[in-house]
Amino acid sequence: MEESFMRRALDLAAEGVAAGGGPFGAVVVRDGRIIGEGRNNVVPGRDPTQHAEVVAIRAACEAVGSHDLSGATIYTSCEPCPMCLGAIWWSRIGAIVYGNDRVDAAAIGFDDDALYQEVARPITDRALPLRRLMAAEAREAFRLWSEKPDRVPY
């Protein structure tokens, strides 16, 4: 069964290339069935967040009517980049199964490993500058959230 899910992710990756996107595909599976699938659409969609995993997660969330994909597994043609790994984490997907790894991706010009290295650095040492502004004022929205009795944790 797992191989059929991975095969679908690989087929989506090839479809993505044919459609002008990157060579990445992903499916989200829960209870033995695909609940969301996606292929890379960054260039055709003119949207850097349209990675296969994010597209598949969005489709799965729409299909189940929730942001919570607990109990699901994502099958992806390549080890997820940090953005996709974050989306997988926040969606509560329980497992990742991948084909190519970040070394394979780097060999064809996708340097995800540089992003992994960047987020591991202290904020002060990162290539992309980060600076904090209006922290006290920003906490107001956090206060409102923490006091909201009907908030939905995620």
C-alpha positions as a printed NumPy array, in Angstrom:
array([[  0.   ,   0.   ,   0.   ],
       [  2.795,   2.43 ,   0.905],
       [  4.397,   1.97 ,  -2.488],
       [  1.168,   2.965,  -4.238],
       [  1.042,   6.189,  -2.231],
       [  4.673,   6.961,  -3.024],
       [  4.096,   6.08 ,  -6.664],
       [  1.269,   8.655,  -6.768],
       [  3.597,  11.283,  -5.253],
       [  6.215,  10.433,  -7.886],
       [  3.621,  10.645, -10.676],
       [  2.581,  14.075,  -9.378],
       [  6.244,  15.162,  -9.431],
       [  6.518,  14.189, -13.098],
       [  3.202,  15.934, -13.851],
       [  4.56 ,  19.033, -12.144],
       [  7.593,  19.106, -14.412],
       [  5.364,  18.722, -17.495],
       [  3.189,  21.621, -16.246],
       [  6.173,  23.941, -15.769],
       [  6.606,  23.419, -12.033],
       [  9.36 ,  21.797, -10.031],
       [  9.946,  18.028,  -9.779],
       [  8.039,  17.504,  -6.542],
       [  4.815,  15.707,  -5.656],
       [  3.088,  14.764,  -2.41 ],
       [  0.021,  12.988,  -1.078],
       [ -1.517,  13.079,   2.39 ],
       [ -2.953,   9.739,   3.506],
       [ -5.224,   8.95 ,   6.426],
       [ -7.073,   5.723,   7.174],
       [ -5.616,   4.088,   4.087],
       [ -6.798,   6.65 ,   1.544],
       [ -5.444,   9.78 ,  -0.085],
       [ -7.147,  12.855,   1.354],
       [ -5.005,  15.465,  -0.381],
       [ -2.454,  15.653,  -3.126],
       [ -0.286,  18.302,  -4.685],
       [  2.499,  19.007,  -7.081],
       [  4.942,  21.873,  -7.145],
       [  3.378,  24.932,  -8.748],
       [  5.806,  27.673,  -7.701],
       [  6.67 ,  29.032, -11.152],
       [  3.317,  28.581, -12.953],
       [  1.418,  29.858,  -9.899],
       [  3.903,  32.691,  -9.287],
       [  3.784,  31.76 ,  -5.602],
       [  6.857,  30.554,  -3.679],
       [  4.648,  28.744,  -1.144],
       [  3.114,  26.384,  -3.704],
       [  5.416,  23.502,  -2.858],
       [  3.904,  20.058,  -3.373],
       [  3.629,  19.339,   0.348],
       [  1.888,  22.642,   1.103],
       [ -0.523,  22.171,  -1.801],
       [ -1.295,  18.626,  -0.597],
       [ -1.808,  19.797,   2.998],
       [ -4.175,  22.561,   1.859],
       [ -6.186,  20.047,  -0.175],
       [ -6.301,  17.571,   2.729],
       [ -7.44 ,  20.235,   5.189],
       [-10.181,  21.304,   2.783],
       [-11.256,  17.671,   2.308],
       [-11.549,  16.925,   6.027],
       [-12.754,  20.372,   7.049],
       [-10.028,  20.942,   9.626],
       [ -6.543,  22.339,  10.09 ],
       [ -5.681,  19.214,  12.106],
       [ -4.408,  16.253,  10.109],
       [ -3.515,  14.09 ,  13.109],
       [ -3.214,  10.447,  12.18 ],
       [ -2.141,  11.222,   8.618],
       [  1.089,  10.396,   6.799],
       [  2.554,  12.477,   3.996],
       [  4.297,  10.721,   1.127],
       [  6.517,  13.102,  -0.762],
       [  8.888,  12.681,  -3.667],
       [ 11.633,  14.541,  -1.775],
       [ 12.677,  15.245,   1.792],
       [ 10.66 ,  18.332,   2.777],
       [ 12.319,  21.741,   2.83 ],
       [ 12.112,  23.707,   6.098],
       [  8.946,  25.549,   4.989],
       [  7.182,  22.305,   4.145],
       [  8.477,  20.644,   7.294],
       [  6.934,  23.53 ,   9.255],
       [  3.597,  23.089,   7.472],
       [  3.698,  19.349,   8.155],
       [  4.486,  20.019,  11.817],
       [  1.678,  22.571,  12.264],
       [ -0.862,  20.353,  10.511],
       [ -0.067,  17.585,  13.013],
       [  0.681,  15.016,  10.316],
       [  2.208,  12.093,  12.18 ],
       [  4.78 ,  10.721,   9.733],
       [  6.763,  11.632,   6.627],
       [  7.816,   9.165,   3.943],
       [ 10.082,  10.566,   1.222],
       [ 11.95 ,   9.493,  -1.899],
       [ 14.816,  11.849,  -2.789],
       [ 16.759,  13.544,  -0.004],
       [ 18.196,  17.051,   0.302],
       [ 21.502,  15.93 ,  -1.196],
       [ 19.678,  14.678,  -4.293],
       [ 17.788,  17.996,  -4.474],
       [ 21.014,  20.003,  -4.179],
       [ 22.519,  17.996,  -7.053],
       [ 19.867,  19.444,  -9.403],
       [ 19.981,  23.003,  -8.048],
       [ 17.549,  22.974,  -5.102],
       [ 19.674,  23.897,  -2.105],
       [ 17.294,  23.117,   0.748],
       [ 20.256,  22.226,   2.926],
       [ 21.293,  25.904,   2.982],
       [ 17.909,  26.72 ,   4.55 ],
       [ 18.32 ,  23.978,   7.148],
       [ 21.725,  25.447,   8.026],
       [ 20.332,  28.995,   8.149],
       [ 17.559,  28.226,  10.661],
       [ 20.039,  26.398,  12.869],
       [ 22.157,  29.555,  13.264],
       [ 21.567,  32.06 ,  16.057],
       [ 19.347,  34.936,  14.889],
       [ 22.273,  37.366,  15.027],
       [ 24.336,  35.187,  12.652],
       [ 21.757,  34.631,   9.914],
       [ 22.208,  35.79 ,   6.335],
       [ 18.703,  37.286,   6.257],
       [ 18.642,  40.034,   8.904],
       [ 15.986,  39.824,  11.608],
       [ 15.272,  42.646,  14.014],
       [ 12.606,  43.082,  16.607],
       [ 10.338,  46.121,  16.665],
       [  7.408,  47.147,  18.914],
       [  7.519,  43.971,  20.997],
       [  5.42 ,  45.393,  23.837],
       [  2.682,  46.499,  21.452],
       [  2.821,  43.197,  19.603],
       [  2.033,  41.348,  22.833],
       [ -1.462,  42.864,  22.844],
       [ -2.736,  40.413,  20.227],
       [ -1.174,  37.591,  22.259],
       [ -2.996,  38.831,  25.362],
       [ -6.276,  38.925,  23.455],
       [ -5.693,  35.381,  22.225],
       [ -4.764,  33.993,  25.633],
       [ -7.88 ,  35.521,  27.204],
       [-10.258,  34.354,  24.451],
       [-12.389,  31.612,  26.031],
       [-13.43 ,  30.006,  22.736],
       [ -9.993,  29.973,  21.066],
       [ -9.088,  26.893,  19.057],
       [ -5.548,  25.772,  19.867],
       [ -3.342,  24.611,  17.024]])
